[in-house]
PDB file of C-alpha atoms and ligand atoms in Angstrom:
ATOM      1  CA  UNK A   2      60.860  92.348  82.957  1.00 42.00           C
ATOM      2  CA  UNK A   3      60.586  88.956  84.676  1.00 44.00           C
ATOM      3  CA  UNK A   4      61.452  88.758  88.388  1.00 48.00           C
ATOM      4  CA  UNK A   5      64.145  86.076  88.040  1.00 54.00           C
ATOM      5  CA  UNK A   6      66.972  85.525  90.545  1.00 59.00           C
ATOM      6  CA  UNK A   7      68.963  88.705  91.186  1.00 64.00           C
ATOM      7  CA  UNK A   8      72.484  88.407  89.780  1.00 67.00           C
ATOM      8  CA  UNK A   9      74.969  90.391  91.796  1.00 64.00           C
ATOM      9  CA  UNK A  10      77.855  91.526  89.620  1.00 60.00           C
ATOM     10  CA  UNK A  11      81.162  90.022  90.706  1.00 59.00           C
ATOM     11  CA  UNK A  12      83.411  92.563  92.439  1.00 54.00           C
ATOM     12  CA  UNK A  13      86.258  93.695  90.175  1.00 58.00           C
ATOM     13  CA  UNK A  14      89.302  91.406  90.468  1.00 67.00           C
ATOM     14  CA  UNK A  15      91.783  92.784  93.031  1.00 77.00           C
ATOM     15  CA  UNK A  16      94.664  94.407  91.185  1.00 84.00           C
ATOM     16  CA  UNK A  17      98.240  94.079  92.237  1.00 94.00           C
ATOM     17  CA  UNK A  18     100.250  97.192  93.046  1.00 97.00           C
ATOM     18  CA  UNK A  19     101.488  99.042  89.950  1.00 98.00           C
ATOM     19  CA  UNK A  20     105.291  99.079  89.879  1.00 98.00           C
ATOM     20  CA  UNK A  21     107.910 100.490  87.517  1.00 98.00           C
ATOM     21  CA  UNK A  22     108.038  97.051  85.853  1.00 98.00           C
ATOM     22  CA  UNK A  23     104.247  97.127  85.320  1.00 98.00           C
ATOM     23  CA  UNK A  24     104.629 100.402  83.428  1.00 98.00           C
ATOM     24  CA  UNK A  25     107.515  98.990  81.356  1.00 98.00           C
ATOM     25  CA  UNK A  26     105.436  95.915  80.534  1.00 98.00           C
ATOM     26  CA  UNK A  27     102.467  98.066  79.522  1.00 98.00           C
ATOM     27  CA  UNK A  28     104.713 100.034  77.175  1.00 98.00           C
ATOM     28  CA  UNK A  29     106.082  96.828  75.655  1.00 98.00           C
ATOM     29  CA  UNK A  30     102.565  95.432  75.171  1.00 98.00           C
ATOM     30  CA  UNK A  31     101.255  98.710  73.767  1.00 98.00           C
ATOM     31  CA  UNK A  32      98.697  98.976  76.636  1.00 98.00           C
ATOM     32  CA  UNK A  33      97.951 102.652  77.354  1.00 98.00           C
ATOM     33  CA  UNK A  34      98.878 103.930  80.841  1.00 98.00           C
ATOM     34  CA  UNK A  35      96.227 106.017  82.640  1.00 98.00           C
ATOM     35  CA  UNK A  36      97.600 108.635  85.024  1.00 98.00           C
ATOM     36  CA  UNK A  37      95.699 111.302  86.943  1.00 98.00           C
ATOM     37  CA  UNK A  38      96.553 113.852  89.579  1.00 98.00           C
ATOM     38  CA  UNK A  39      95.195 113.625  93.121  1.00 98.00           C
ATOM     39  CA  UNK A  40      95.923 115.894  96.067  1.00 98.00           C
ATOM     40  CA  UNK A  41      94.095 114.493  99.068  1.00 98.00           C
ATOM     41  CA  UNK A  42      92.391 111.428 100.539  1.00 98.00           C
ATOM     42  CA  UNK A  43      89.042 111.677  98.669  1.00 98.00           C
ATOM     43  CA  UNK A  44      90.615 112.330  95.257  1.00 98.00           C
ATOM     44  CA  UNK A  45      93.052 109.439  95.846  1.00 98.00           C
ATOM     45  CA  UNK A  46      90.156 107.150  96.785  1.00 98.00           C
ATOM     46  CA  UNK A  47      88.428 108.114  93.529  1.00 98.00           C
ATOM     47  CA  UNK A  48      91.608 107.408  91.544  1.00 98.00           C
ATOM     48  CA  UNK A  49      91.947 104.049  93.319  1.00 98.00           C
ATOM     49  CA  UNK A  50      88.325 103.091  92.621  1.00 98.00           C
ATOM     50  CA  UNK A  51      88.643 104.172  88.980  1.00 98.00           C
ATOM     51  CA  UNK A  52      91.597 101.831  88.576  1.00 98.00           C
ATOM     52  CA  UNK A  53      94.176 104.283  87.219  1.00 98.00           C
ATOM     53  CA  UNK A  54      97.793 103.132  86.947  1.00 98.00           C
ATOM     54  CA  UNK A  55      99.662 106.199  88.228  1.00 98.00           C
ATOM     55  CA  UNK A  56      98.662 108.987  90.589  1.00 98.00           C
ATOM     56  CA  UNK A  57     100.632 112.220  90.505  1.00 98.00           C
ATOM     57  CA  UNK A  58     100.447 114.626  93.398  1.00 98.00           C
ATOM     58  CA  UNK A  59     101.166 117.419  90.969  1.00 98.00           C
ATOM     59  CA  UNK A  60     102.261 120.885  91.914  1.00 98.00           C
ATOM     60  CA  UNK A  61      99.176 121.910  89.916  1.00 97.00           C
ATOM     61  CA  UNK A  62      97.727 121.580  93.455  1.00 98.00           C
ATOM     62  CA  UNK A  63      99.086 125.081  93.971  1.00 97.00           C
ATOM     63  CA  UNK A  64      96.319 126.364  91.731  1.00 96.00           C
ATOM     64  CA  UNK A  65      93.588 123.706  91.922  1.00 96.00           C
ATOM     65  CA  UNK A  66      93.434 123.220  95.704  1.00 96.00           C
ATOM     66  CA  UNK A  67      95.531 125.977  97.314  1.00 97.00           C
ATOM     67  CA  UNK A  68      94.371 128.945  95.220  1.00 96.00           C
ATOM     68  CA  UNK A  69      97.794 130.255  94.187  1.00 96.00           C
ATOM     69  CA  UNK A  70      97.988 132.019  90.808  1.00 95.00           C
ATOM     70  CA  UNK A  71     100.664 129.569  89.499  1.00 95.00           C
ATOM     71  CA  UNK A  72     102.591 126.491  90.589  1.00 96.00           C
ATOM     72  CA  UNK A  73     105.618 128.573  91.652  1.00 97.00           C
ATOM     73  CA  UNK A  74     104.666 129.505  95.267  1.00 97.00           C
ATOM     74  CA  UNK A  75     103.783 126.054  96.591  1.00 98.00           C
ATOM     75  CA  UNK A  76     106.156 124.872  99.318  1.00 98.00           C
ATOM     76  CA  UNK A  77     107.656 121.468 100.043  1.00 98.00           C
ATOM     77  CA  UNK A  78     105.676 121.302 103.302  1.00 98.00           C
ATOM     78  CA  UNK A  79     102.402 121.978 101.506  1.00 98.00           C
ATOM     79  CA  UNK A  80     103.192 119.339  98.855  1.00 98.00           C
ATOM     80  CA  UNK A  81     104.197 116.805 101.510  1.00 98.00           C
ATOM     81  CA  UNK A  82     100.951 117.269 103.407  1.00 98.00           C
ATOM     82  CA  UNK A  83      98.931 116.736 100.204  1.00 98.00           C
ATOM     83  CA  UNK A  84     101.052 113.740  99.112  1.00 98.00           C
ATOM     84  CA  UNK A  85     100.746 112.057 102.509  1.00 98.00           C
ATOM     85  CA  UNK A  86      96.954 112.443 102.372  1.00 98.00           C
ATOM     86  CA  UNK A  87      96.868 110.933  98.846  1.00 98.00           C
ATOM     87  CA  UNK A  88      99.082 108.048 100.048  1.00 98.00           C
ATOM     88  CA  UNK A  89      96.523 107.192 102.758  1.00 98.00           C
ATOM     89  CA  UNK A  90      93.882 106.834 100.049  1.00 98.00           C
ATOM     90  CA  UNK A  91      95.849 104.595  97.675  1.00 98.00           C
ATOM     91  CA  UNK A  92      96.579 100.890  97.507  1.00 98.00           C
ATOM     92  CA  UNK A  93      97.454 100.014  93.921  1.00 98.00           C
ATOM     93  CA  UNK A  94      98.499 102.967  91.687  1.00 98.00           C
ATOM     94  CA  UNK A  95     102.118 104.058  91.625  1.00 98.00           C
ATOM     95  CA  UNK A  96     102.340 107.336  93.598  1.00 98.00           C
ATOM     96  CA  UNK A  97     104.530 110.079  92.172  1.00 98.00           C
ATOM     97  CA  UNK A  98     105.206 113.321  94.093  1.00 98.00           C
ATOM     98  CA  UNK A  99     106.025 116.512  92.207  1.00 98.00           C
ATOM     99  CA  UNK A 100     109.101 118.340  93.509  1.00 98.00           C
ATOM    100  CA  UNK A 101     108.054 121.984  93.768  1.00 98.00           C
ATOM    101  CA  UNK A 102     109.878 124.926  92.233  1.00 98.00           C
ATOM    102  CA  UNK A 103     112.985 125.870  94.250  1.00 98.00           C
ATOM    103  CA  UNK A 104     113.225 122.544  96.067  1.00 98.00           C
ATOM    104  CA  UNK A 105     115.712 120.735  93.797  1.00 98.00           C
ATOM    105  CA  UNK A 106     117.486 123.103  91.422  1.00 97.00           C
ATOM    106  CA  UNK A 107     120.286 124.410  93.674  1.00 98.00           C
ATOM    107  CA  UNK A 108     122.407 121.272  94.023  1.00 98.00           C
ATOM    108  CA  UNK A 109     122.341 117.483  93.812  1.00 98.00           C
ATOM    109  CA  UNK A 110     122.329 117.423  97.626  1.00 98.00           C
ATOM    110  CA  UNK A 111     119.246 119.644  97.795  1.00 98.00           C
ATOM    111  CA  UNK A 112     117.497 117.505  95.147  1.00 98.00           C
ATOM    112  CA  UNK A 113     118.269 114.239  96.964  1.00 98.00           C
ATOM    113  CA  UNK A 114     117.244 115.653 100.344  1.00 98.00           C
ATOM    114  CA  UNK A 115     113.879 116.884  98.991  1.00 98.00           C
ATOM    115  CA  UNK A 116     113.192 113.658  97.078  1.00 98.00           C
ATOM    116  CA  UNK A 117     113.963 111.644 100.252  1.00 98.00           C
ATOM    117  CA  UNK A 118     111.340 113.670 102.164  1.00 98.00           C
ATOM    118  CA  UNK A 119     108.702 112.768  99.542  1.00 98.00           C
ATOM    119  CA  UNK A 120     109.531 109.078  99.994  1.00 98.00           C
ATOM    120  CA  UNK A 121     110.078 108.991 103.788  1.00 98.00           C
ATOM    121  CA  UNK A 122     107.489 111.500 105.010  1.00 98.00           C
ATOM    122  CA  UNK A 123     104.763 111.202 102.369  1.00 98.00           C
ATOM    123  CA  UNK A 124     105.222 107.584 101.199  1.00 98.00           C
ATOM    124  CA  UNK A 125     105.717 108.444  97.510  1.00 98.00           C
ATOM    125  CA  UNK A 126     107.057 105.695  95.234  1.00 98.00           C
ATOM    126  CA  UNK A 127     108.775 108.174  92.929  1.00 98.00           C
ATOM    127  CA  UNK A 128     109.257 111.903  92.344  1.00 98.00           C
ATOM    128  CA  UNK A 129     108.879 114.135  89.303  1.00 98.00           C
ATOM    129  CA  UNK A 130     110.925 117.144  88.310  1.00 98.00           C
ATOM    130  CA  UNK A 131     110.713 119.596  85.416  1.00 98.00           C
ATOM    131  CA  UNK A 132     112.993 120.613  82.525  1.00 97.00           C
ATOM    132  CA  UNK A 133     116.175 119.423  80.953  1.00 97.00           C
ATOM    133  CA  UNK A 134     119.382 121.419  81.498  1.00 96.00           C
ATOM    134  CA  UNK A 135     120.544 121.325  85.130  1.00 97.00           C
ATOM    135  CA  UNK A 136     117.518 119.159  86.033  1.00 98.00           C
ATOM    136  CA  UNK A 137     119.200 116.319  84.138  1.00 98.00           C
ATOM    137  CA  UNK A 138     122.019 116.259  86.712  1.00 98.00           C
ATOM    138  CA  UNK A 139     119.483 116.487  89.550  1.00 98.00           C
ATOM    139  CA  UNK A 140     117.531 113.565  88.078  1.00 98.00           C
ATOM    140  CA  UNK A 141     120.735 111.488  87.817  1.00 98.00           C
ATOM    141  CA  UNK A 142     121.648 112.307  91.428  1.00 98.00           C
ATOM    142  CA  UNK A 143     118.179 111.357  92.759  1.00 98.00           C
ATOM    143  CA  UNK A 144     118.156 108.109  90.745  1.00 98.00           C
ATOM    144  CA  UNK A 145     121.672 107.432  92.082  1.00 98.00           C
ATOM    145  CA  UNK A 146     120.278 107.807  95.604  1.00 98.00           C
ATOM    146  CA  UNK A 147     117.789 105.036  94.856  1.00 98.00           C
ATOM    147  CA  UNK A 148     114.645 107.059  94.175  1.00 98.00           C
ATOM    148  CA  UNK A 149     112.818 106.647  90.835  1.00 98.00           C
ATOM    149  CA  UNK A 150     112.410 109.887  88.871  1.00 98.00           C
ATOM    150  CA  UNK A 151     109.883 110.953  86.262  1.00 98.00           C
ATOM    151  CA  UNK A 152     111.066 113.759  83.977  1.00 98.00           C
ATOM    152  CA  UNK A 153     108.857 116.464  82.471  1.00 98.00           C
ATOM    153  CA  UNK A 154     109.600 118.304  79.202  1.00 98.00           C
ATOM    154  CA  UNK A 155     107.839 120.618  76.773  1.00 97.00           C
ATOM    155  CA  UNK A 156     105.736 123.153  78.654  1.00 96.00           C
ATOM    156  CA  UNK A 157     107.197 123.176  82.148  1.00 96.00           C
ATOM    157  CA  UNK A 158     104.884 125.377  84.224  1.00 94.00           C
ATOM    158  CA  UNK A 159     107.439 126.074  86.971  1.00 95.00           C
ATOM    159  CA  UNK A 160     109.513 128.019  84.430  1.00 93.00           C
ATOM    160  CA  UNK A 161     106.663 129.187  82.176  1.00 92.00           C
ATOM    161  CA  UNK A 162     107.810 132.832  82.378  1.00 90.00           C
ATOM    162  CA  UNK A 163     111.144 131.932  80.785  1.00 89.00           C
ATOM    163  CA  UNK A 164     109.278 129.969  78.091  1.00 92.00           C
ATOM    164  CA  UNK A 165     107.179 132.972  77.125  1.00 87.00           C
ATOM    165  CA  UNK A 166     104.081 131.965  79.111  1.00 88.00           C
ATOM    166  CA  UNK A 167     101.764 128.984  79.209  1.00 90.00           C
ATOM    167  CA  UNK A 168     102.085 128.089  75.556  1.00 91.00           C
ATOM    168  CA  UNK A 169     102.862 124.962  73.576  1.00 93.00           C
ATOM    169  CA  UNK A 170     106.549 124.259  73.065  1.00 93.00           C
ATOM    170  CA  UNK A 171     108.647 122.849  70.228  1.00 95.00           C
ATOM    171  CA  UNK A 172     106.646 124.237  67.328  1.00 96.00           C
ATOM    172  CA  UNK A 173     109.700 124.988  65.176  1.00 97.00           C
ATOM    173  CA  UNK A 174     112.207 122.314  64.220  1.00 97.00           C
ATOM    174  CA  UNK A 175     114.925 124.030  66.283  1.00 97.00           C
ATOM    175  CA  UNK A 176     112.803 124.300  69.410  1.00 96.00           C
ATOM    176  CA  UNK A 177     111.487 120.762  68.844  1.00 97.00           C
ATOM    177  CA  UNK A 178     115.097 119.544  68.792  1.00 98.00           C
ATOM    178  CA  UNK A 179     115.691 121.202  72.176  1.00 97.00           C
ATOM    179  CA  UNK A 180     112.696 119.369  73.636  1.00 97.00           C
ATOM    180  CA  UNK A 181     113.993 116.131  72.066  1.00 98.00           C
ATOM    181  CA  UNK A 182     117.458 116.661  73.573  1.00 98.00           C
ATOM    182  CA  UNK A 183     115.941 117.308  77.046  1.00 98.00           C
ATOM    183  CA  UNK A 184     113.872 114.141  76.787  1.00 98.00           C
ATOM    184  CA  UNK A 185     116.801 111.956  75.650  1.00 98.00           C
ATOM    185  CA  UNK A 186     119.103 113.439  78.318  1.00 98.00           C
ATOM    186  CA  UNK A 187     116.555 112.677  81.065  1.00 98.00           C
ATOM    187  CA  UNK A 188     116.213 109.132  79.727  1.00 98.00           C
ATOM    188  CA  UNK A 189     120.032 108.765  79.819  1.00 98.00           C
ATOM    189  CA  UNK A 190     120.059 110.135  83.373  1.00 98.00           C
ATOM    190  CA  UNK A 191     117.962 107.119  84.443  1.00 98.00           C
ATOM    191  CA  UNK A 192     114.408 108.516  84.578  1.00 98.00           C
ATOM    192  CA  UNK A 193     111.875 105.664  84.560  1.00 98.00           C
ATOM    193  CA  UNK A 194     109.302 107.720  82.679  1.00 98.00           C
ATOM    194  CA  UNK A 195     108.735 111.122  81.068  1.00 98.00           C
ATOM    195  CA  UNK A 196     105.848 113.574  80.828  1.00 98.00           C
ATOM    196  CA  UNK A 197     105.501 115.454  77.546  1.00 98.00           C
ATOM    197  CA  UNK A 198     103.348 118.555  78.052  1.00 98.00           C
ATOM    198  CA  UNK A 199     101.847 120.764  75.352  1.00 97.00           C
ATOM    199  CA  UNK A 200     104.029 119.818  72.403  1.00 97.00           C
ATOM    200  CA  UNK A 201     102.931 119.189  68.803  1.00 98.00           C
ATOM    201  CA  UNK A 202     101.673 115.668  68.116  1.00 98.00           C
ATOM    202  CA  UNK A 203     104.163 115.436  65.222  1.00 98.00           C
ATOM    203  CA  UNK A 204     107.094 116.081  67.595  1.00 98.00           C
ATOM    204  CA  UNK A 205     105.818 113.320  69.934  1.00 98.00           C
ATOM    205  CA  UNK A 206     105.394 110.921  67.007  1.00 98.00           C
ATOM    206  CA  UNK A 207     108.943 111.653  65.768  1.00 98.00           C
ATOM    207  CA  UNK A 208     110.416 111.158  69.247  1.00 98.00           C
ATOM    208  CA  UNK A 209     108.563 108.063  70.434  1.00 98.00           C
ATOM    209  CA  UNK A 210     110.676 105.520  68.465  1.00 98.00           C
ATOM    210  CA  UNK A 211     113.750 106.979  70.190  1.00 97.00           C
ATOM    211  CA  UNK A 212     112.420 106.699  73.746  1.00 98.00           C
ATOM    212  CA  UNK A 213     112.639 103.407  75.615  1.00 98.00           C
ATOM    213  CA  UNK A 214     110.885 104.460  78.827  1.00 98.00           C
ATOM    214  CA  UNK A 215     107.122 105.041  79.194  1.00 98.00           C
ATOM    215  CA  UNK A 216     106.073 108.525  78.005  1.00 98.00           C
ATOM    216  CA  UNK A 217     102.922 110.063  79.467  1.00 98.00           C
ATOM    217  CA  UNK A 218     101.373 112.884  77.478  1.00 98.00           C
ATOM    218  CA  UNK A 219      99.307 115.899  78.366  1.00 98.00           C
ATOM    219  CA  UNK A 220      98.551 117.900  75.237  1.00 98.00           C
ATOM    220  CA  UNK A 221     101.167 115.850  73.344  1.00 98.00           C
ATOM    221  CA  UNK A 222      98.925 113.893  70.992  1.00 98.00           C
ATOM    222  CA  UNK A 223      97.989 110.220  70.823  1.00 98.00           C
ATOM    223  CA  UNK A 224     101.419 108.613  70.205  1.00 98.00           C
ATOM    224  CA  UNK A 225     102.544 108.536  73.864  1.00 98.00           C
ATOM    225  CA  UNK A 226     102.380 105.410  76.053  1.00 98.00           C
ATOM    226  CA  UNK A 227      99.801 107.001  78.304  1.00 98.00           C
ATOM    227  CA  UNK A 228      97.943 110.165  79.201  1.00 98.00           C
ATOM    228  CA  UNK A 229      97.628 112.339  82.296  1.00 98.00           C
ATOM    229  CA  UNK A 230      95.017 114.938  83.162  1.00 98.00           C
ATOM    230  CA  UNK A 231      94.524 117.114  86.212  1.00 97.00           C
ATOM    231  CA  UNK A 232      91.758 115.694  88.417  1.00 98.00           C
ATOM    232  CA  UNK A 233      90.017 119.057  88.896  1.00 97.00           C
ATOM    233  CA  UNK A 234      90.128 119.775  85.145  1.00 97.00           C
ATOM    234  CA  UNK A 235      88.738 116.474  83.928  1.00 97.00           C
ATOM    235  CA  UNK A 236      85.948 116.482  86.503  1.00 98.00           C
ATOM    236  CA  UNK A 237      85.088 120.154  86.007  1.00 96.00           C
ATOM    237  CA  UNK A 238      85.862 121.189  89.605  1.00 96.00           C
ATOM    238  CA  UNK A 239      88.434 123.917  88.865  1.00 90.00           C
ATOM    239  CA  UNK A 240      86.833 127.175  87.669  1.00 88.00           C
ATOM    240  CA  UNK A 241      90.070 128.762  86.368  1.00 85.00           C
ATOM    241  CA  UNK A 242      91.346 128.709  82.795  1.00 88.00           C
ATOM    242  CA  UNK A 243      91.397 125.258  81.137  1.00 90.00           C
ATOM    243  CA  UNK A 244      94.112 124.503  78.574  1.00 93.00           C
ATOM    244  CA  UNK A 245      93.207 123.358  75.050  1.00 94.00           C
ATOM    245  CA  UNK A 246      94.144 119.743  75.861  1.00 95.00           C
ATOM    246  CA  UNK A 247      91.669 119.420  78.742  1.00 96.00           C
ATOM    247  CA  UNK A 248      88.721 117.142  78.095  1.00 97.00           C
ATOM    248  CA  UNK A 249      85.928 117.521  80.612  1.00 96.00           C
ATOM    249  CA  UNK A 250      84.294 114.234  81.641  1.00 97.00           C
ATOM    250  CA  UNK A 251      81.939 115.625  84.317  1.00 97.00           C
ATOM    251  CA  UNK A 252      80.711 118.900  85.751  1.00 96.00           C
ATOM    252  CA  UNK A 253      81.263 118.204  89.419  1.00 97.00           C
ATOM    253  CA  UNK A 254      81.572 121.882  90.412  1.00 97.00           C
ATOM    254  CA  UNK A 255      78.018 122.539  89.183  1.00 97.00           C
ATOM    255  CA  UNK A 256      76.727 119.579  91.184  1.00 97.00           C
ATOM    256  CA  UNK A 257      78.619 120.802  94.271  1.00 98.00           C
ATOM    257  CA  UNK A 258      77.272 124.349  93.975  1.00 98.00           C
ATOM    258  CA  UNK A 259      73.731 122.988  93.494  1.00 98.00           C
ATOM    259  CA  UNK A 260      74.093 120.725  96.552  1.00 98.00           C
ATOM    260  CA  UNK A 261      75.461 123.447  98.856  1.00 98.00           C
ATOM    261  CA  UNK A 262      72.874 125.996  97.622  1.00 98.00           C
ATOM    262  CA  UNK A 263      70.044 123.497  98.260  1.00 98.00           C
ATOM    263  CA  UNK A 264      71.406 122.883 101.769  1.00 98.00           C
ATOM    264  CA  UNK A 265      71.632 126.657 102.473  1.00 98.00           C
ATOM    265  CA  UNK A 266      68.048 127.079 101.213  1.00 98.00           C
ATOM    266  CA  UNK A 267      66.830 124.272 103.452  1.00 98.00           C
ATOM    267  CA  UNK A 268      68.530 125.876 106.466  1.00 98.00           C
ATOM    268  CA  UNK A 269      66.978 129.285 105.725  1.00 98.00           C
ATOM    269  CA  UNK A 270      63.528 127.769 105.139  1.00 98.00           C
ATOM    270  CA  UNK A 271      63.852 125.535 108.267  1.00 98.00           C
ATOM    271  CA  UNK A 272      63.471 122.365 106.179  1.00 98.00           C
ATOM    272  CA  UNK A 273      66.763 121.034 107.573  1.00 98.00           C
ATOM    273  CA  UNK A 274      67.225 119.346 110.007  1.00 97.00           C
ATOM    274  CA  UNK A 275      64.159 117.088 109.875  1.00 96.00           C
ATOM    275  CA  UNK A 276      63.058 114.769 112.670  1.00 95.00           C
ATOM    276  CA  UNK A 277      65.050 111.946 111.050  1.00 97.00           C
ATOM    277  CA  UNK A 278      68.281 113.867 111.560  1.00 97.00           C
ATOM    278  CA  UNK A 279      67.850 114.339 115.321  1.00 97.00           C
ATOM    279  CA  UNK A 280      68.519 112.200 118.413  1.00 97.00           C
ATOM    280  CA  UNK A 281      65.668 111.119 120.725  1.00 97.00           C
ATOM    281  CA  UNK A 282      65.266 111.141 124.478  1.00 97.00           C
ATOM    282  CA  UNK A 283      62.705 109.072 126.416  1.00 98.00           C
ATOM    283  CA  UNK A 284      59.685 111.223 127.485  1.00 97.00           C
ATOM    284  CA  UNK A 285      60.226 110.428 131.210  1.00 98.00           C
ATOM    285  CA  UNK A 286      63.824 111.646 130.921  1.00 98.00           C
ATOM    286  CA  UNK A 287      62.610 114.862 129.292  1.00 98.00           C
ATOM    287  CA  UNK A 288      60.107 115.340 132.148  1.00 98.00           C
ATOM    288  CA  UNK A 289      62.852 114.733 134.745  1.00 98.00           C
ATOM    289  CA  UNK A 290      65.146 117.169 132.947  1.00 98.00           C
ATOM    290  CA  UNK A 291      62.440 119.846 133.090  1.00 97.00           C
ATOM    291  CA  UNK A 292      62.152 119.293 136.865  1.00 97.00           C
ATOM    292  CA  UNK A 293      65.932 119.489 137.314  1.00 97.00           C
ATOM    293  CA  UNK A 294      66.125 122.689 135.298  1.00 97.00           C
ATOM    294  CA  UNK A 295      63.357 124.255 137.361  1.00 96.00           C
ATOM    295  CA  UNK A 296      65.344 123.345 140.517  1.00 96.00           C
ATOM    296  CA  UNK A 297      68.473 124.911 138.966  1.00 95.00           C
ATOM    297  CA  UNK A 298      66.543 128.087 138.202  1.00 90.00           C
ATOM    298  CA  UNK A 299      65.383 128.565 141.803  1.00 83.00           C
TER     299      UNK A 299
HETATM  300  O1  KIV B  27     101.464 119.360  88.302  1.00 53.44           O
HETATM  301  C1  KIV B  27     100.884 118.646  87.497  1.00 53.44           C
HETATM  302  O2  KIV B  27      99.675 118.357  87.610  1.00 53.44           O
HETATM  303  C2  KIV B  27     101.652 118.107  86.368  1.00 53.44           C
HETATM  304  C3  KIV B  27     100.882 117.367  85.327  1.00 53.44           C
HETATM  305  C4  KIV B  27     100.148 118.296  84.476  1.00 53.44           C
HETATM  306  C5  KIV B  27     101.762 116.468  84.541  1.00 53.44           C
HETATM  307  O3  KIV B  27     102.797 118.262  86.316  1.00 53.44           O
END
């Protein structure tokens, strides 16, 4: 290779903040929307650097970062702390906060009050809630209070027990119609976007021409306007069960275990710290210190 002038690649053009209109425009233009979850400052910085459009502080954090067995136990306070950390790491993607189980179902007032906390205390741009049914009224109330809402239909993990477990939904025409009704009702309630989770691709394809707002899929086939995956699943950080729809793009957990094991080995073999990791002191200061310590001893 000749040693010609070094060409420094131009930094990527600075993107403008992603807004609800940006998502609508992307849908209209047929440009896929990339959404990922993030739960803290470093994962948000990664999402920012990767140039995704939407970041969801999902209640999947309950399992991926807090170690709960499901999404059900996570509290509003825990979600707010994670969402606020993600906010500090983001400049451009739209930030959506997931309303946790039990924080919005009781009444419109409860739903509005919780959604307001996600906006005021954590700096979220929008909130997400699960299911059709009574959640449709809650979505309408939150939208009426001026906060954008993303709906979530199909497999809704907060109520997985009632759905018969973590399994795909809408696989018979009757059940598919229920999912369709939930989606259309949430659209009518004013949601700016919907998540379809774990539904047959044929159901998504049949529904898409009837949905005017951007639909983000996770295990819903290729017909949606965008896709979302859980950060810890796609990077191979989470060591729990991975759903069929998860595609692994890296094995970060293996790299992390290797790194920490190598560090522990170095400590045990006294290879770390090396001279380059320490701070120096002038020899005359060391000599004076020795004298002072001797004086202290006597
Ligand atoms: O909590 C979450 O991560 C989610 C996504 C899977 C859509 O709801």
